[in-house]
Every structure is written in structure tokens, then in C-alpha cells.
Short mmCIF file of C-alpha atoms and ligand atoms in Angstrom, two decimals:
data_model
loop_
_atom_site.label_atom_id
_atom_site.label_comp_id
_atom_site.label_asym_id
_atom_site.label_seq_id
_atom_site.Cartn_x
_atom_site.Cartn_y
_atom_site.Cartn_z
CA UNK W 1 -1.21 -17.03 13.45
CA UNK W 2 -0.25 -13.54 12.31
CA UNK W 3 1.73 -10.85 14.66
CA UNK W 4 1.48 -7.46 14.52
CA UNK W 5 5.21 -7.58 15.66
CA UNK W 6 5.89 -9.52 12.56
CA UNK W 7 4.96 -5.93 10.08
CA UNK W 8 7.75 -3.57 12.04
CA UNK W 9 7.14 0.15 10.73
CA UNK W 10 10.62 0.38 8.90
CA UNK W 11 10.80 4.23 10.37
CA UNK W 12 10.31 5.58 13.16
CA UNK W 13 7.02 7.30 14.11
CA UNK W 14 8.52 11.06 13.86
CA UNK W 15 10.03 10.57 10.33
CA UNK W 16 7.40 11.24 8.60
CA UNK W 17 6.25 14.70 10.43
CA UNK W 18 5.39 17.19 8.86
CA UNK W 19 3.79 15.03 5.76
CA UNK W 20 2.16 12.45 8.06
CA UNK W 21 1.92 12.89 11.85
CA UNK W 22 2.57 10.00 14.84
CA UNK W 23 -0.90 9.92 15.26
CA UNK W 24 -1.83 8.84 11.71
CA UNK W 25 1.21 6.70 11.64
CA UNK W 26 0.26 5.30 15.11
CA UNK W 27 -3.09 4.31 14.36
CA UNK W 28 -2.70 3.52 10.76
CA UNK W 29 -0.25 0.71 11.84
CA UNK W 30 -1.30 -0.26 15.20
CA UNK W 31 -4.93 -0.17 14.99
CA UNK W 32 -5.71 -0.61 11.38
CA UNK W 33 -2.96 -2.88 10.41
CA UNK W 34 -3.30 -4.84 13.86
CA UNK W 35 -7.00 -5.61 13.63
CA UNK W 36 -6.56 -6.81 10.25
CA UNK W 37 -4.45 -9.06 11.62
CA UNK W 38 -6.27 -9.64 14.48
CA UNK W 39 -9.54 -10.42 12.16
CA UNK W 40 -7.88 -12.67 9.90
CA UNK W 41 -6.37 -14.91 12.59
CA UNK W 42 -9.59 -15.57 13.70
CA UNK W 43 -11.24 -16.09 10.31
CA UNK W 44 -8.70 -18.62 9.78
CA UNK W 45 -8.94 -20.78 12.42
CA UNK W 46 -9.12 -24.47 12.39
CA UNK W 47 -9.64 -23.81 8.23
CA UNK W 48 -7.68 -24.76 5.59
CA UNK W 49 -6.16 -21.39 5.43
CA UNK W 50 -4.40 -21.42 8.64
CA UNK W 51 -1.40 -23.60 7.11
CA UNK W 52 -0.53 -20.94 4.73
CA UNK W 53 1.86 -17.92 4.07
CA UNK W 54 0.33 -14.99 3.30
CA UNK W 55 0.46 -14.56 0.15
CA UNK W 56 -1.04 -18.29 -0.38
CA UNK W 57 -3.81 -17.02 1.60
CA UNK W 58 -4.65 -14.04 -0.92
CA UNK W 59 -4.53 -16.11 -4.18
CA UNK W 60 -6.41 -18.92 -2.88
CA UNK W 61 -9.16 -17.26 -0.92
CA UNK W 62 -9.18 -14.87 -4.09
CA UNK W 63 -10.86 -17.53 -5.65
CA UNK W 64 -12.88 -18.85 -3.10
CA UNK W 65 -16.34 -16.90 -2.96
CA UNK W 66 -16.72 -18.45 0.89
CA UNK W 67 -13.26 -16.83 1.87
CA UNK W 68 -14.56 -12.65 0.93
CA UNK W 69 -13.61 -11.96 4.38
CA UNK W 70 -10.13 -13.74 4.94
CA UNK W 71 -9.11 -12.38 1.12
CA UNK W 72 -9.82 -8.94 2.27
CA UNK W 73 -8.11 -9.26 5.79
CA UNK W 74 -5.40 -11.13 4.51
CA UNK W 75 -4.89 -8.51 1.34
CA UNK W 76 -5.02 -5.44 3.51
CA UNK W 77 -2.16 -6.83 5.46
CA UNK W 78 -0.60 -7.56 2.27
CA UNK W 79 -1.35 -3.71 1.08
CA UNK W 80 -0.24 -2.81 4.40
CA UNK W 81 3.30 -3.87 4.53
CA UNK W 82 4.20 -2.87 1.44
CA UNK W 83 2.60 0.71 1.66
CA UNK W 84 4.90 1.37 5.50
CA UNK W 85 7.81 -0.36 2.99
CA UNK W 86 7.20 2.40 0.84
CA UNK W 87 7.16 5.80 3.09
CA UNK W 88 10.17 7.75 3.90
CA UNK W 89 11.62 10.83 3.68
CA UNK W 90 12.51 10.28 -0.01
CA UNK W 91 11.40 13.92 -0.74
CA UNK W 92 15.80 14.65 -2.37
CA UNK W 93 15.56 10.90 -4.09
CA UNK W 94 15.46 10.92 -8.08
CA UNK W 95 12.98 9.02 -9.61
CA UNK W 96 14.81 5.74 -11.09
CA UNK W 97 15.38 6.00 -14.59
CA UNK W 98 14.21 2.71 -16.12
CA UNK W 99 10.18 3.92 -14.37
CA UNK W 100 10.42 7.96 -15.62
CA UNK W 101 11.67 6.80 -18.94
CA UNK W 102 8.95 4.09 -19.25
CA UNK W 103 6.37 7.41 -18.48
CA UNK W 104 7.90 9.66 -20.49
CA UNK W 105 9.76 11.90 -17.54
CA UNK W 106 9.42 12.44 -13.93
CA UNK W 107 7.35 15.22 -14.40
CA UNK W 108 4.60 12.51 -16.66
CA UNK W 109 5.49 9.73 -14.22
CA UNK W 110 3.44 11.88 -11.38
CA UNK W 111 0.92 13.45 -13.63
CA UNK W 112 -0.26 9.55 -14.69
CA UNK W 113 -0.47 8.76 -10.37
CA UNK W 114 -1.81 11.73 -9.54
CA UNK W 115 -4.67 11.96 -12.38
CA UNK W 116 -5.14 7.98 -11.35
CA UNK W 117 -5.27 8.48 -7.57
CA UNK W 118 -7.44 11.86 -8.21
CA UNK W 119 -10.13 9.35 -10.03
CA UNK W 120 -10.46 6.77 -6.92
CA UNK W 121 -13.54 7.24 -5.84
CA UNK W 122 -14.02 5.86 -2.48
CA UNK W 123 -11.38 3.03 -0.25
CA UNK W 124 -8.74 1.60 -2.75
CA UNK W 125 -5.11 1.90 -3.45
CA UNK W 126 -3.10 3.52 -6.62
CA UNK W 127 -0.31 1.12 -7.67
CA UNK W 128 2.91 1.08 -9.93
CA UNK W 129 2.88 -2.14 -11.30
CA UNK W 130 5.51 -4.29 -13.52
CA UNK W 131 4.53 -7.13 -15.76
CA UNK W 132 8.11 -7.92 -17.34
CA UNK W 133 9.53 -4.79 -18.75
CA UNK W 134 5.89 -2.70 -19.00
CA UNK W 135 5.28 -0.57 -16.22
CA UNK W 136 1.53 0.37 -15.57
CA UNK W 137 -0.32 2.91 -12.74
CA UNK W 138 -3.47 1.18 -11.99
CA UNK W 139 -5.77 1.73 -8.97
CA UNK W 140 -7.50 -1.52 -6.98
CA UNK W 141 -11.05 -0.92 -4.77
CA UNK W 142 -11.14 -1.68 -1.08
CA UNK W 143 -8.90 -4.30 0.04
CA UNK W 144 -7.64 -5.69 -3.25
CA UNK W 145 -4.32 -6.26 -4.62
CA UNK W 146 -2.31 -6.98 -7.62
CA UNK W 147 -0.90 -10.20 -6.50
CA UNK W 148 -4.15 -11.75 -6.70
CA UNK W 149 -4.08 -10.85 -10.06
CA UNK W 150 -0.39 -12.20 -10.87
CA UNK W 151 0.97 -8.14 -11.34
CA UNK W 152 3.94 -7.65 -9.46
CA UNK W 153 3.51 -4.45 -7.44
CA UNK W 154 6.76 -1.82 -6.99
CA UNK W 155 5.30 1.52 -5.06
CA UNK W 156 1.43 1.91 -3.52
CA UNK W 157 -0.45 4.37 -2.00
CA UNK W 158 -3.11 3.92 0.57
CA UNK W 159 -6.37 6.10 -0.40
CA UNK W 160 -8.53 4.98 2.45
CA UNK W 161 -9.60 7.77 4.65
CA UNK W 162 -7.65 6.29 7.36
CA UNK W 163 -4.68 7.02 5.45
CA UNK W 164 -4.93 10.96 5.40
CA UNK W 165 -8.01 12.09 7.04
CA UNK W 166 -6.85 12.98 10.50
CA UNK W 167 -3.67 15.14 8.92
CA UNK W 168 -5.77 16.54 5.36
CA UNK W 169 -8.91 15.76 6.30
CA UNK W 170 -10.72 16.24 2.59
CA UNK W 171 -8.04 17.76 0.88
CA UNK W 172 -6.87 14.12 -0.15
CA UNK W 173 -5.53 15.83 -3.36
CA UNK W 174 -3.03 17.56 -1.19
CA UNK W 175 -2.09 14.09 0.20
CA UNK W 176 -1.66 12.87 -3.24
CA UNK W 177 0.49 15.59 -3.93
CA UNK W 178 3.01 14.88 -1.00
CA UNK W 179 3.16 11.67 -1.12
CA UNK W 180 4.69 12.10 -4.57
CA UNK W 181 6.76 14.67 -3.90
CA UNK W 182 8.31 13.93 -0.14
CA UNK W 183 6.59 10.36 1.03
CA UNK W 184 7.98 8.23 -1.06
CA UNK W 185 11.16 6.02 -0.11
CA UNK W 186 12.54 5.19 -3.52
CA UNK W 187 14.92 2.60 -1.95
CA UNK W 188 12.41 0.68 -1.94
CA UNK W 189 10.67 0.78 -5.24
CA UNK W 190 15.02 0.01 -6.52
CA UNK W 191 14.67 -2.89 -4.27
CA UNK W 192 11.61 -4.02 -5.64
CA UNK W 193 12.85 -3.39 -9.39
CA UNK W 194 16.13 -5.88 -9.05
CA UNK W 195 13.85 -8.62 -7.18
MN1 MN I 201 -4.75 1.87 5.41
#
């Protein structure tokens, strides 16, 4: 069984105001992330999956064409986690070194994610991925996630409507914009580098 009170928001609800209000934050977590949760505990029930982490969850139903349903539950909680992991105020926070040098500059680092995230086209994410020393911006559709597909993941961004609507309604370019220029907590993504 999975808890909502298990995936704490590591801020508080106000942090993020103006570039994402309480409500968004409020729903996106509670109500988004918690029925996710919610669904996948009882898709798992007395099944083979109920035994398992997380993470074993994902990779395993990820290849089980019965388990569409728990991989996509399971993944957006996944997705989930580490998107909250990833918001803060980091808006004064340098970009680290070792990923602007591996783009060619800051300033090329957020052209690449913003020209990726500009071509989602409908509910999927926009990742910075590492595969040893190779650093790569790819974008996954609907609930899917690079650990199913053995990339380790360092930053995300939620594209899903959910994500924005309510403060940018369709200008999700704008959303794009701030994310990458005051939402991200770059703590993080340094954490995620020396793991
Ligand atoms: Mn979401």
C-alpha cells in the first residue's frame, strides 16, 4: 500500500507564488498525485505487484502488456515525486557546470528544453537525462518514464494540463519559460548528479 503522506511536498504551498499558485500546487499534489496513488493501490491488490517497491513495480509492469494500468499509475507517482523534488525558488541558482558545459552554455542548455518541451504535443514530461557522462533532453508521452527505460533522470517537467492550466491556462510556453528561469531547485538536480 502506497500513502499519499509518504510523497511530502518538500516546500511549502506559498513558495512557489507568483510562478505557481497554492491552488495548482494543492491539487496537483493532493488530488492528482493522491489518486494515482489511490488507483494503483487498488490495481495492485492481491497481485503479484503488491510485494514490490516502486520502482520494481514500473520496470516489471513495463513489460507486462496486462499491467498498462498499474505501469501508468505507478510511473506517474514515480514522475510525481521527482517533479515536487525538483521545484523551488531556484530562480538566483547557477546552472551546474558539468550540465551547461555538456550543452554548450546556460543560455543553449534552456534553448534545447525549451525547443523540446515547445514540441510536446499533448500529456508527457521533458526530461534531463544522464547515461554515464552524456547528458540528453528528451521528452516521454503520458505517464512514462525513463527508468523504465534504464536512463537515469536528473530534472523533469510536468507538461500535463494539470500542471499549468489553472495559473497559464494556454500560454504553456510561458510556463516553460518560468520554470526554467525561477522553478527550478538546482539542489536537487546537484543531488541527483553525485548519486
Ligand atoms: Mn502532473
Amino acid at each position: 500500500m502506497f500513502n499519499l503522506n509518504d510523497f511530502p511536498l518538500p516546500f511549502r504551498e506559498t513558495d512557489l507564488v507568483p510562478y505557481m499558485s497554492v491552488e495548482t500546487v494543492r491539487l496537483h499534489h493532493d488530488k492528482h498525485l493522491g489518486g494515482y496513488i489511490a488507483n494503483l493501490n487498488k490495481l495492485i491488490a492481491d497481485t503479484k505487484y503488491s510485494d514490490m517497491d516502486l520502482r520494481e513495480i514500473i520496470i516489471n509492469s513495463s513489460r507486462d502488456s496486462d499491467a498498462q494500468k498499474i505501469f501508468n499509475n505507478a510511473a506517474q507517482i514515480f514522475n510525481h515525486e521527482f517533479f515536487f523534488n525538483c521545484l523551488g525558488r531556484g530562480g538566483d541558482t547557477a546552472i551546474p557546470d558539468v550540465i551547461s558545459d555538456a550543452f554548450g552554455g546556460s543560455s543553449e542548455f534552456k534553448e534545447k528544453f525549451r525547443a523540446v518541451a515547445n514540441d510536446v504535443f499533448g500529456s508527457g514530461w521533458v526530461w534531463l537525462i544522464r547515461d554515464n557522462d552524456k547528458f540528453e533532453i528528451i521528452a516521454t508521452k503520458d505517464a512514462d518514464t525513463p527508468i523504465a527505460h534504464g536512463k537515469t533522470p536528473m530534472l523533469t517537467l510536468d507538461l500535463w494540463e494539470h500542471a499549468y492550466y489553472l495559473d497559464y491556462q494556454n500560454r504553456r510556453a510561458d510556463f516553460i519559460e518560468t520554470f526554467l528561469d525561477g522553478l527550478i531547485d538546482w539542489k536537487f538536480v546537484v543531488d541527483n548528479l553525485n548519486m
